[in-house]
XYZ file of C-alpha atoms in Angstrom:
668
model
C 128.885 15.335 147.410
C 128.466 18.503 145.377
C 126.717 17.172 142.382
C 122.953 17.549 142.608
C 122.187 15.506 139.644
C 123.301 14.012 136.241
C 123.711 16.037 133.220
C 120.564 14.392 131.642
C 118.481 14.885 134.558
C 118.833 11.200 135.616
C 118.353 10.962 139.423
C 118.805 13.562 142.148
C 121.455 12.732 144.662
C 120.920 13.831 148.177
C 123.184 16.758 149.421
C 125.997 16.283 151.944
C 124.686 15.009 155.196
C 121.895 12.735 153.690
C 123.880 9.445 153.906
C 122.460 6.021 153.436
C 123.780 2.592 154.285
C 127.458 1.878 153.852
C 128.116 5.636 153.588
C 126.495 5.933 150.175
C 124.505 9.172 149.329
C 120.731 8.475 149.385
C 118.872 8.431 145.966
C 115.676 10.572 146.054
C 112.806 9.357 144.001
C 111.192 12.738 143.265
C 112.009 14.378 140.011
C 113.387 17.756 138.965
C 112.253 19.422 135.761
C 113.221 16.579 133.609
C 111.127 13.469 134.024
C 113.399 10.622 133.412
C 113.348 8.386 136.544
C 109.809 7.206 136.154
C 107.751 4.411 134.626
C 108.469 4.885 130.907
C 105.360 3.272 129.440
C 103.031 5.316 127.095
C 99.762 6.627 127.745
C 97.588 3.995 129.371
C 95.246 2.110 126.829
C 91.680 3.200 126.647
C 90.330 -0.362 126.827
C 88.386 -1.256 129.980
C 88.419 -5.065 129.273
C 90.754 -7.568 127.722
C 88.146 -8.011 124.858
C 88.238 -4.320 124.302
C 92.038 -4.522 124.158
C 91.986 -7.356 121.573
C 89.650 -5.453 119.503
C 92.211 -2.441 119.340
C 94.897 -4.993 118.072
C 93.188 -5.153 114.509
C 92.388 -2.350 112.262
C 90.062 -2.456 109.323
C 91.623 -3.390 106.040
C 90.778 -3.974 102.427
C 89.997 -7.473 101.190
C 92.932 -9.454 99.832
C 93.056 -9.420 96.026
C 94.996 -10.637 93.176
C 97.441 -8.090 92.067
C 96.081 -7.012 88.621
C 95.041 -3.984 86.615
C 91.989 -5.226 84.963
C 89.163 -2.679 85.251
C 86.075 -3.368 87.238
C 82.628 -4.276 86.113
C 80.539 -1.238 84.745
C 77.557 -0.260 86.826
C 76.876 -1.462 90.309
C 74.158 -2.510 92.696
C 76.219 -0.842 95.542
C 77.055 2.524 94.073
C 76.315 5.585 96.087
C 75.095 3.675 99.283
C 76.562 3.496 102.847
C 78.761 0.666 104.082
C 75.954 -0.685 106.238
C 73.512 -0.882 103.424
C 76.177 -2.374 101.101
C 76.877 -5.137 103.652
C 73.125 -5.538 103.966
C 72.785 -6.229 100.277
C 75.669 -8.451 100.317
C 74.235 -10.646 103.168
C 70.904 -10.677 101.251
C 72.509 -11.966 98.213
C 74.149 -14.773 100.233
C 70.951 -15.604 102.053
C 69.291 -15.886 98.633
C 72.031 -18.389 97.487
C 71.439 -20.411 100.552
C 67.660 -20.391 100.377
C 65.665 -23.751 100.257
C 63.431 -23.915 97.264
C 60.564 -25.317 99.406
C 60.584 -22.906 102.431
C 59.542 -19.520 103.225
C 62.824 -17.543 103.342
C 66.529 -17.715 103.012
C 68.358 -18.470 106.285
C 69.179 -15.608 108.759
C 72.762 -14.910 108.042
C 75.177 -12.593 109.943
C 78.917 -11.768 109.234
C 81.528 -12.824 111.453
C 82.911 -15.916 113.512
C 80.272 -17.292 116.012
C 83.077 -17.810 118.388
C 83.713 -14.043 118.775
C 81.100 -11.989 120.414
C 80.361 -8.951 118.485
C 77.836 -6.429 119.605
C 75.416 -4.689 117.152
C 75.484 -7.289 114.307
C 72.148 -7.618 112.564
C 70.949 -10.746 110.964
C 69.673 -10.649 107.459
C 67.435 -12.969 105.398
C 65.429 -12.763 102.125
C 61.887 -13.964 101.363
C 60.932 -15.760 98.296
C 57.380 -16.754 97.050
C 58.041 -19.757 94.916
C 55.811 -21.787 97.342
C 53.127 -21.006 99.933
C 54.859 -20.938 103.188
C 51.569 -21.926 104.975
C 51.861 -25.273 103.319
C 55.202 -26.070 104.676
C 55.632 -24.027 107.921
C 58.761 -22.940 109.587
C 61.815 -25.046 109.871
C 64.596 -25.054 112.345
C 67.059 -23.282 110.060
C 64.653 -20.434 109.740
C 64.932 -19.867 113.491
C 68.700 -19.912 113.797
C 71.580 -17.728 112.711
C 74.166 -18.714 110.133
C 77.265 -16.850 110.466
C 78.991 -15.938 107.231
C 82.790 -15.885 107.054
C 83.149 -13.953 103.805
C 86.291 -13.674 101.702
C 88.618 -14.291 104.539
C 92.222 -13.568 104.185
C 94.650 -16.538 104.237
C 95.822 -15.757 107.864
C 92.175 -15.841 108.933
C 91.458 -19.092 107.141
C 94.732 -20.506 108.689
C 93.280 -19.718 112.216
C 90.056 -21.414 111.273
C 91.579 -24.513 109.856
C 94.139 -25.011 112.695
C 91.470 -24.316 115.548
C 88.475 -26.320 114.064
C 89.708 -28.846 111.412
C 91.564 -31.817 112.434
C 94.581 -32.601 110.245
C 95.464 -28.982 109.621
C 99.024 -28.017 110.494
C 101.494 -25.219 109.528
C 104.438 -26.824 107.913
C 108.111 -25.641 108.254
C 107.868 -23.616 105.033
C 104.723 -21.713 106.335
C 102.198 -23.660 104.100
C 98.980 -25.192 105.456
C 98.974 -29.018 105.572
C 95.340 -30.297 105.174
C 93.634 -33.602 104.492
C 90.863 -34.193 101.996
C 89.326 -37.130 103.874
C 88.618 -40.438 102.152
C 88.730 -39.006 98.656
C 92.234 -37.962 97.430
C 91.389 -37.475 93.902
C 88.330 -36.666 91.488
C 85.532 -38.968 91.296
C 84.583 -38.759 87.492
C 82.056 -41.666 87.762
C 80.134 -39.736 90.274
C 79.950 -36.471 88.311
C 76.483 -35.798 86.838
C 75.097 -33.029 84.345
C 71.442 -32.106 84.137
C 69.966 -33.195 80.806
C 67.363 -30.803 79.750
C 65.919 -29.444 76.338
C 68.827 -27.271 75.757
C 71.729 -29.526 77.035
C 70.331 -32.408 75.202
C 71.409 -30.911 71.868
C 74.326 -28.827 72.867
C 76.406 -31.198 74.984
C 78.199 -34.525 74.094
C 76.397 -37.562 75.384
C 76.885 -41.252 74.863
C 79.951 -43.416 74.167
C 83.353 -41.742 75.064
C 81.637 -38.672 76.734
C 82.469 -37.631 80.201
C 78.950 -36.311 80.653
C 76.698 -38.663 82.648
C 73.030 -37.385 82.713
C 70.754 -36.732 85.554
C 67.297 -34.918 85.584
C 66.272 -31.719 87.102
C 64.324 -33.198 89.872
C 67.284 -35.185 91.210
C 69.459 -32.198 90.921
C 67.062 -30.280 93.164
C 66.973 -33.254 95.745
C 70.731 -33.060 96.024
C 70.735 -29.200 96.130
C 68.142 -29.275 98.942
C 70.357 -31.791 100.687
C 73.368 -29.651 100.385
C 71.702 -26.451 101.373
C 69.964 -27.995 104.529
C 73.418 -29.287 105.634
C 75.073 -25.927 105.192
C 72.335 -24.003 106.855
C 72.524 -26.411 109.794
C 76.054 -25.294 110.598
C 76.872 -22.450 112.846
C 79.084 -20.853 110.186
C 79.897 -21.314 106.489
C 82.524 -19.851 104.364
C 81.693 -17.672 101.269
C 84.145 -16.823 98.520
C 83.131 -14.171 95.919
C 85.714 -14.418 93.071
C 86.281 -14.123 89.340
C 87.172 -16.687 86.688
C 89.052 -15.467 83.388
C 91.616 -12.589 83.446
C 90.035 -11.067 80.351
C 87.788 -8.412 82.022
C 85.461 -8.503 79.044
C 84.644 -12.125 79.578
C 85.245 -12.835 83.125
C 82.641 -14.907 85.239
C 81.586 -14.085 88.676
C 81.510 -17.155 90.983
C 80.413 -17.691 94.504
C 81.746 -20.606 96.508
C 79.739 -21.786 99.640
C 81.739 -24.248 101.738
C 81.978 -25.737 105.237
C 85.736 -26.014 105.523
C 88.459 -23.164 105.767
C 90.722 -25.579 103.770
C 88.085 -25.403 100.802
C 87.789 -21.548 101.210
C 91.643 -21.065 101.103
C 91.938 -23.475 98.264
C 89.534 -21.494 96.209
C 90.956 -18.199 97.362
C 94.268 -19.329 95.760
C 92.740 -20.812 92.563
C 90.213 -18.223 91.548
C 91.130 -14.636 90.642
C 90.894 -12.507 93.787
C 88.791 -9.242 93.367
C 89.878 -5.886 94.599
C 87.955 -4.243 97.380
C 86.343 -1.986 94.694
C 85.278 -5.075 92.635
C 84.112 -6.698 95.717
C 81.756 -3.817 96.366
C 80.528 -4.076 92.769
C 80.120 -7.837 92.781
C 76.215 -8.085 93.010
C 74.786 -11.521 91.891
C 77.163 -14.238 90.917
C 76.993 -15.807 87.548
C 77.650 -19.275 89.060
C 77.468 -20.819 92.500
C 79.009 -23.924 94.172
C 77.406 -25.585 97.059
C 80.170 -27.644 98.585
C 78.734 -29.937 101.288
C 81.490 -32.578 100.786
C 81.361 -33.739 104.283
C 77.737 -34.913 103.970
C 76.893 -37.823 101.712
C 74.164 -37.991 99.025
C 71.279 -40.357 99.573
C 72.190 -43.517 97.729
C 68.641 -44.356 97.280
C 68.163 -41.269 95.055
C 67.653 -41.858 91.472
C 70.931 -41.685 89.369
C 73.109 -42.107 92.403
C 75.601 -44.939 92.394
C 77.607 -44.125 95.558
C 77.537 -41.857 98.556
C 79.469 -39.163 96.358
C 77.883 -36.890 93.742
C 79.070 -33.879 91.967
C 76.260 -32.342 90.163
C 76.191 -29.586 87.379
C 72.995 -27.743 86.528
C 74.034 -25.329 83.675
C 70.479 -23.802 83.392
C 70.559 -22.775 87.148
C 74.169 -22.053 86.904
C 74.764 -24.157 90.083
C 77.184 -27.061 91.254
C 76.404 -29.198 94.130
C 79.209 -31.319 95.856
C 78.070 -34.191 98.275
C 80.291 -37.027 99.791
C 83.706 -35.883 98.763
C 86.078 -33.276 100.548
C 88.653 -33.342 97.569
C 89.057 -29.692 96.726
C 89.959 -30.502 92.953
C 86.327 -31.228 92.306
C 85.626 -27.494 92.674
C 88.478 -26.379 90.397
C 87.615 -28.800 87.710
C 83.890 -28.404 87.988
C 84.297 -24.804 87.159
C 86.623 -25.642 84.321
C 83.795 -27.926 82.859
C 81.431 -24.914 83.288
C 83.868 -22.629 81.313
C 83.965 -25.309 78.584
C 80.415 -24.786 78.206
C 79.992 -20.896 78.663
C 82.878 -19.858 76.574
C 82.348 -21.668 73.274
C 78.709 -20.125 73.431
C 80.580 -16.787 73.214
C 82.804 -18.029 70.389
C 85.696 -18.235 72.905
C 87.878 -21.425 72.794
C 88.493 -22.861 76.269
C 91.724 -24.945 76.530
C 93.271 -27.483 78.943
C 96.932 -26.224 78.334
C 99.873 -24.400 79.634
C 100.716 -20.949 78.217
C 103.746 -18.715 78.288
C 105.163 -15.703 76.344
C 108.481 -14.548 75.124
C 109.946 -11.088 75.896
C 109.066 -10.137 72.291
C 105.382 -11.048 72.960
C 105.353 -14.349 71.259
C 102.851 -16.736 72.914
C 102.971 -20.501 72.981
C 100.242 -22.987 74.094
C 101.303 -26.404 75.530
C 98.968 -29.351 75.403
C 99.819 -32.690 77.099
C 98.592 -35.344 79.417
C 100.360 -36.330 82.762
C 103.999 -37.298 82.266
C 104.581 -35.534 78.890
C 106.420 -32.488 80.406
C 103.712 -29.893 79.998
C 104.541 -28.216 83.260
C 108.315 -28.610 82.898
C 108.442 -27.337 79.370
C 105.827 -24.405 79.795
C 107.902 -23.245 82.875
C 110.858 -21.374 81.307
C 112.873 -18.850 83.140
C 113.536 -16.960 79.823
C 109.694 -16.576 79.274
C 106.694 -15.171 81.211
C 104.180 -17.631 82.552
C 100.599 -16.780 81.699
C 99.156 -19.915 83.197
C 99.881 -23.619 83.898
C 96.481 -25.277 83.175
C 93.364 -23.541 81.993
C 93.073 -20.849 79.368
C 90.687 -19.030 77.006
C 91.449 -17.870 73.401
C 89.247 -14.914 72.334
C 89.375 -12.156 69.935
C 91.377 -10.369 72.402
C 94.036 -13.142 72.683
C 94.708 -15.637 75.295
C 93.846 -15.296 79.076
C 94.251 -17.517 82.039
C 91.072 -18.720 83.642
C 92.438 -18.981 87.079
C 94.329 -16.896 89.701
C 96.599 -19.785 90.977
C 98.391 -23.087 90.239
C 97.590 -26.613 91.408
C 100.967 -28.538 91.230
C 101.759 -32.135 91.820
C 103.994 -32.680 94.811
C 105.059 -36.226 94.711
C 108.825 -36.384 94.552
C 109.149 -32.833 94.311
C 112.593 -31.416 94.880
C 114.205 -27.917 94.852
C 116.635 -28.912 92.154
C 113.903 -30.239 89.691
C 111.173 -27.763 90.407
C 112.662 -24.691 92.076
C 109.639 -22.383 91.332
C 107.010 -24.887 92.783
C 109.319 -25.579 95.655
C 109.685 -21.821 96.474
C 105.998 -21.232 96.021
C 105.169 -23.542 98.867
C 105.112 -20.967 101.613
C 102.611 -19.055 103.701
C 99.216 -19.008 101.951
C 99.751 -22.185 99.995
C 97.525 -25.252 100.657
C 99.304 -28.628 100.763
C 96.891 -31.535 100.345
C 97.441 -35.016 101.923
C 101.299 -34.753 102.214
C 103.204 -36.307 105.132
C 105.526 -34.292 107.288
C 107.866 -34.798 110.279
C 105.904 -34.349 113.501
C 108.448 -32.389 115.250
C 110.262 -30.198 112.613
C 107.208 -30.108 110.279
C 109.394 -30.559 107.233
C 107.495 -32.169 104.331
C 108.601 -35.438 102.933
C 107.458 -35.128 99.257
C 108.551 -38.804 98.551
C 106.099 -40.203 101.030
C 102.861 -41.725 99.646
C 101.291 -42.950 102.954
C 98.067 -40.928 102.350
C 98.073 -40.764 98.528
C 100.560 -40.457 95.506
C 98.313 -37.489 94.311
C 99.723 -34.937 96.694
C 99.081 -31.369 95.690
C 100.098 -27.696 96.297
C 97.542 -24.915 95.512
C 99.112 -21.440 95.576
C 98.482 -17.902 93.897
C 100.054 -17.452 90.621
C 102.102 -14.426 91.810
C 103.994 -16.881 93.820
C 105.866 -17.845 90.565
C 108.603 -15.097 89.870
C 108.184 -14.959 86.109
C 104.353 -14.995 86.259
C 102.769 -12.284 83.869
C 100.324 -10.202 85.740
C 97.704 -9.559 84.642
C 97.627 -13.160 83.083
C 96.749 -12.219 79.449
C 98.675 -12.121 76.289
C 98.385 -11.724 72.438
C 97.267 -14.472 70.086
C 99.453 -17.575 70.036
C 102.172 -18.000 67.482
C 102.718 -21.729 68.296
C 100.446 -24.501 69.419
C 102.528 -27.436 70.773
C 100.981 -30.813 71.303
C 103.072 -32.986 73.684
C 103.148 -36.830 73.534
C 105.233 -39.220 75.600
C 105.357 -42.050 73.113
C 106.670 -45.156 74.944
C 106.261 -47.160 71.617
C 109.318 -45.102 70.298
C 108.047 -44.512 66.798
C 106.911 -40.938 66.783
C 109.577 -38.312 65.815
C 110.958 -35.962 68.465
C 109.252 -32.944 66.531
C 106.898 -32.704 63.602
C 105.260 -29.627 61.954
C 101.551 -30.288 61.564
C 99.000 -28.938 58.973
C 95.761 -27.477 60.386
C 94.068 -30.843 59.713
C 96.828 -32.808 61.408
C 96.655 -30.226 64.421
C 92.887 -31.026 64.782
C 93.358 -34.625 64.292
C 96.041 -35.001 67.077
C 94.311 -32.483 69.221
C 90.976 -34.615 69.063
C 92.975 -37.787 69.789
C 95.020 -36.446 72.732
C 97.561 -39.279 72.734
C 100.341 -40.330 75.167
C 101.571 -43.683 76.181
C 101.978 -44.944 79.776
C 104.103 -47.828 80.980
C 102.064 -50.559 82.679
C 103.264 -53.877 84.243
C 101.535 -57.137 82.988
C 100.843 -60.122 85.120
C 104.070 -61.907 84.259
C 106.156 -58.960 85.109
C 106.954 -57.850 81.531
C 106.416 -53.959 81.180
C 105.013 -52.756 77.958
C 103.495 -49.488 76.480
C 99.927 -48.633 76.949
C 98.387 -46.118 74.665
C 96.146 -43.561 76.472
C 93.872 -41.114 74.624
C 92.164 -38.117 76.165
C 89.998 -35.935 73.699
C 91.334 -32.386 73.546
C 93.861 -33.318 76.082
C 91.332 -33.028 78.673
C 88.415 -35.316 77.926
C 87.148 -35.460 81.661
C 86.359 -31.669 81.521
C 84.929 -30.876 77.943
C 81.144 -30.583 77.601
C 80.631 -30.460 73.832
C 81.771 -32.682 71.327
C 85.697 -32.687 70.804
C 85.283 -31.737 67.136
C 83.647 -28.446 68.304
C 86.736 -27.511 70.103
C 88.932 -28.754 67.233
C 87.173 -26.782 64.655
C 87.409 -23.581 66.852
C 91.150 -24.133 67.194
C 91.776 -24.575 63.602
C 89.737 -21.494 62.894
C 91.793 -19.323 65.394
C 95.162 -20.841 64.235
C 94.364 -19.984 60.704
C 93.054 -16.524 61.410
C 96.086 -15.434 63.499
C 98.791 -17.561 61.706
C 99.712 -19.942 64.385
C 101.792 -23.203 63.701
C 100.945 -26.535 64.989
C 103.702 -28.897 66.336
C 103.790 -32.400 67.698
C 106.629 -33.042 70.222
C 107.519 -36.525 71.411
C 109.060 -36.415 74.890
C 109.122 -40.225 75.058
C 111.348 -42.931 73.768
C 113.779 -43.174 70.845
C 115.719 -46.146 69.288
C 113.134 -48.721 70.476
C 110.112 -48.961 72.701
C 110.057 -48.694 76.393
C 112.397 -51.416 77.783
C 114.706 -51.403 74.779
C 115.140 -47.866 73.571
C 116.098 -44.588 75.512
C 114.010 -41.714 76.853
C 114.624 -38.603 74.624
C 116.926 -36.320 76.713
C 115.233 -33.316 78.165
C 118.122 -31.181 76.858
C 117.314 -32.092 73.342
C 113.526 -31.403 73.780
C 114.301 -28.023 75.243
C 116.458 -27.240 72.198
C 113.514 -28.228 70.064
C 111.144 -25.963 72.086
C 113.662 -23.124 71.795
C 113.837 -23.595 67.942
C 110.066 -23.371 67.869
C 110.040 -20.250 69.947
C 112.686 -18.384 67.987
C 111.003 -19.366 64.662
C 114.216 -20.982 63.187
C 112.348 -24.285 62.895
C 109.979 -22.766 60.450
C 112.850 -22.355 58.029
C 114.146 -25.915 58.243
C 114.160 -28.544 55.582
C 111.495 -31.129 56.092
C 110.933 -34.735 55.072
C 107.629 -36.801 55.325
C 107.281 -40.001 57.466
C 105.393 -43.143 56.571
C 102.002 -44.023 58.019
C 101.348 -40.912 60.007
C 102.649 -38.538 57.135
C 104.369 -36.173 59.744
C 106.744 -33.534 58.291
C 109.989 -33.825 60.308
C 113.080 -31.359 60.087
C 116.399 -32.838 58.891
C 118.447 -30.568 61.219
C 118.013 -28.736 64.553
C 120.923 -26.818 66.331
C 121.898 -28.807 69.430
C 120.008 -31.930 68.571
C 121.567 -35.038 66.898
C 120.194 -35.263 63.439
C 120.091 -39.039 63.472
C 117.351 -39.003 66.156
C 114.978 -36.796 64.146
C 113.702 -39.636 62.111
C 112.848 -42.474 64.410
C 113.567 -45.223 61.845
C 117.231 -44.290 61.936
C 117.561 -44.984 65.695
C 115.966 -48.533 65.387
C 118.470 -51.362 64.617
C 115.686 -53.704 64.010
C 113.802 -52.010 61.055
C 111.138 -54.836 60.868
C 110.225 -54.240 64.432
C 110.069 -50.479 63.874
C 107.428 -50.903 61.138
C 105.363 -53.490 63.116
C 105.295 -50.928 66.001
C 104.560 -48.133 63.814
C 101.494 -49.995 62.262
C 100.321 -51.024 65.677
C 100.293 -47.438 67.006
C 98.555 -46.261 63.857
C 95.908 -48.972 64.388
C 95.399 -47.781 67.959
C 94.830 -44.268 66.802
C 92.298 -45.317 64.126
C 90.379 -47.464 66.581
C 90.387 -44.571 69.161
C 89.106 -42.175 66.405
C 86.112 -44.297 65.478
C 83.927 -42.774 68.025
C 84.321 -39.369 66.383
C 83.990 -40.469 62.795
C 80.165 -40.150 62.384
C 80.058 -36.480 63.952
C 79.470 -34.075 61.095
C 81.287 -30.681 61.236
C 79.459 -28.006 59.003
C 76.848 -28.417 56.508
C 79.090 -29.965 53.766
C 81.014 -32.137 56.059
C 84.298 -31.269 54.250
C 86.139 -30.487 57.531
C 85.415 -34.007 58.992
C 86.765 -35.547 55.947
C 89.912 -33.467 56.138
C 90.486 -34.515 59.774
C 89.955 -38.136 58.937
C 92.608 -37.819 56.092
C 95.090 -36.260 58.263
C 95.340 -39.507 60.460
C 97.490 -42.595 59.888
C 97.332 -43.944 56.302
C 97.940 -47.554 55.653
């Protein structure tokens, strides 16, 4: 065989005379100039152990953040210092947050997962001198290390949840399925607010108020209980994040929790800082201690169950005991914003908000079932936010960095944006899934009807980032009137806007004992009574002031029944409601011809493109005019009865505004 090798230097064939088995030439394994016939792996790894090899798998990265262009805080406690010193100061700040108020130091804290051995980590703690340590002595928590899992990424939190938290699974879409334990919703009767000299006069107390008082001492008892529980754990999760997309008025919040589920939930719901902002974070403005897996002591004063959610506005702290439902953190912070923002002359709002391509902003208020989410989600407009907002001199801004959507009976056809947002990084609460395929059954209510998805707002394709906008042009109050007597749309005066904003009306359908279903009026002040801190008239007056200053128009839109009450009439078609909303956005409805209704004195248009004119005045759709008037008077009476709790609250020195609001209600 004459050939001594392949053209590409493959293998060297033996020369003639070097014959192997079956008469084939022998193949030599030594190489010529081109090394091809050899082990083609790269240079051997430098690691000497498997642990070292695993450490090479990961490189350092910046912290996950919300994609935004807001500028960072001016000044910094961490400027011009080394990375080691910066991390030390960060840990000292966390140790101070976790410090007992009756012992000598904060806990010894160290970054990282205790399950992973890392050499060279140094524990950090802080000393405080509120009490003489000689009187109390050392505690066990002062002798142990508490590992801090700080601002972990979603991928890291997935690992923690799946490995250590029973009931955590990855669904077919990539979302993390979790369980919130025995509580699958908020516990408003277990929420307490510290009543002190300042809050006694500033907050709304008494009949109709969501604020249930507790004293400072009881709060400190519960705080100590929560801190002791968290310090007893091998590891705790710490999130440092922001509230409010307006950089001038944002709030720094720290969430200390025991579950990866809670950490990922707040990672999604709050605004995620950039690495630079995290370096400059410093001391938080507000801290949550979530020890929800541990109950409160029912023998403690003011406690009525093993659950307690406690707010101390003077200390800027919130304590959670006895409930693992993550929504308590979200809504607890919303209550805090309802206190802090009005003190800065900023209006906090429980509303949806979107913006047209020409910059026109609309606010949507409405209770559950009114269509707030559906109508504020418009593919022709940008979504600023779906739930919590601020209205300042700079315009509107979303408070949150994510969305918390209901999942019951969710379908891709009805809510494509929410459906598509349920992917890797999303938290799915209390849903049911196929044990093999992990496909979620959104119609299943085995755990609860209150199934939820928490995801970053950038998961919505038309979300406006940063989530800020100019001053609103329209303020839309939504009501699902099952009595069938409110018009599909009404233009409101400022006084009427305040009246209906304070009322926060909708009507639900409830079954009676004999099986007959009838409407049931529901009122929630400012469309979010469970979260407001001050008297509703305070927020209403601020709303009217801002609407007047910036030329916004108020609208009352009924998404409920027409041609009769529930059971006899028909639900107003969504297509008609969308046409009405489109006419509001475009401004054409301002130029319509209006007539005034009886009792409520609402101005209703006589014509809207794409909407049958006969349904615009409810009396035209009722065949029984007598029944219509009786139902109208009944609903007017319910409004008046609900408003009695607000009548005696004076607004301003001359009380003229109070009188104007009362005059804007039903007139018999």
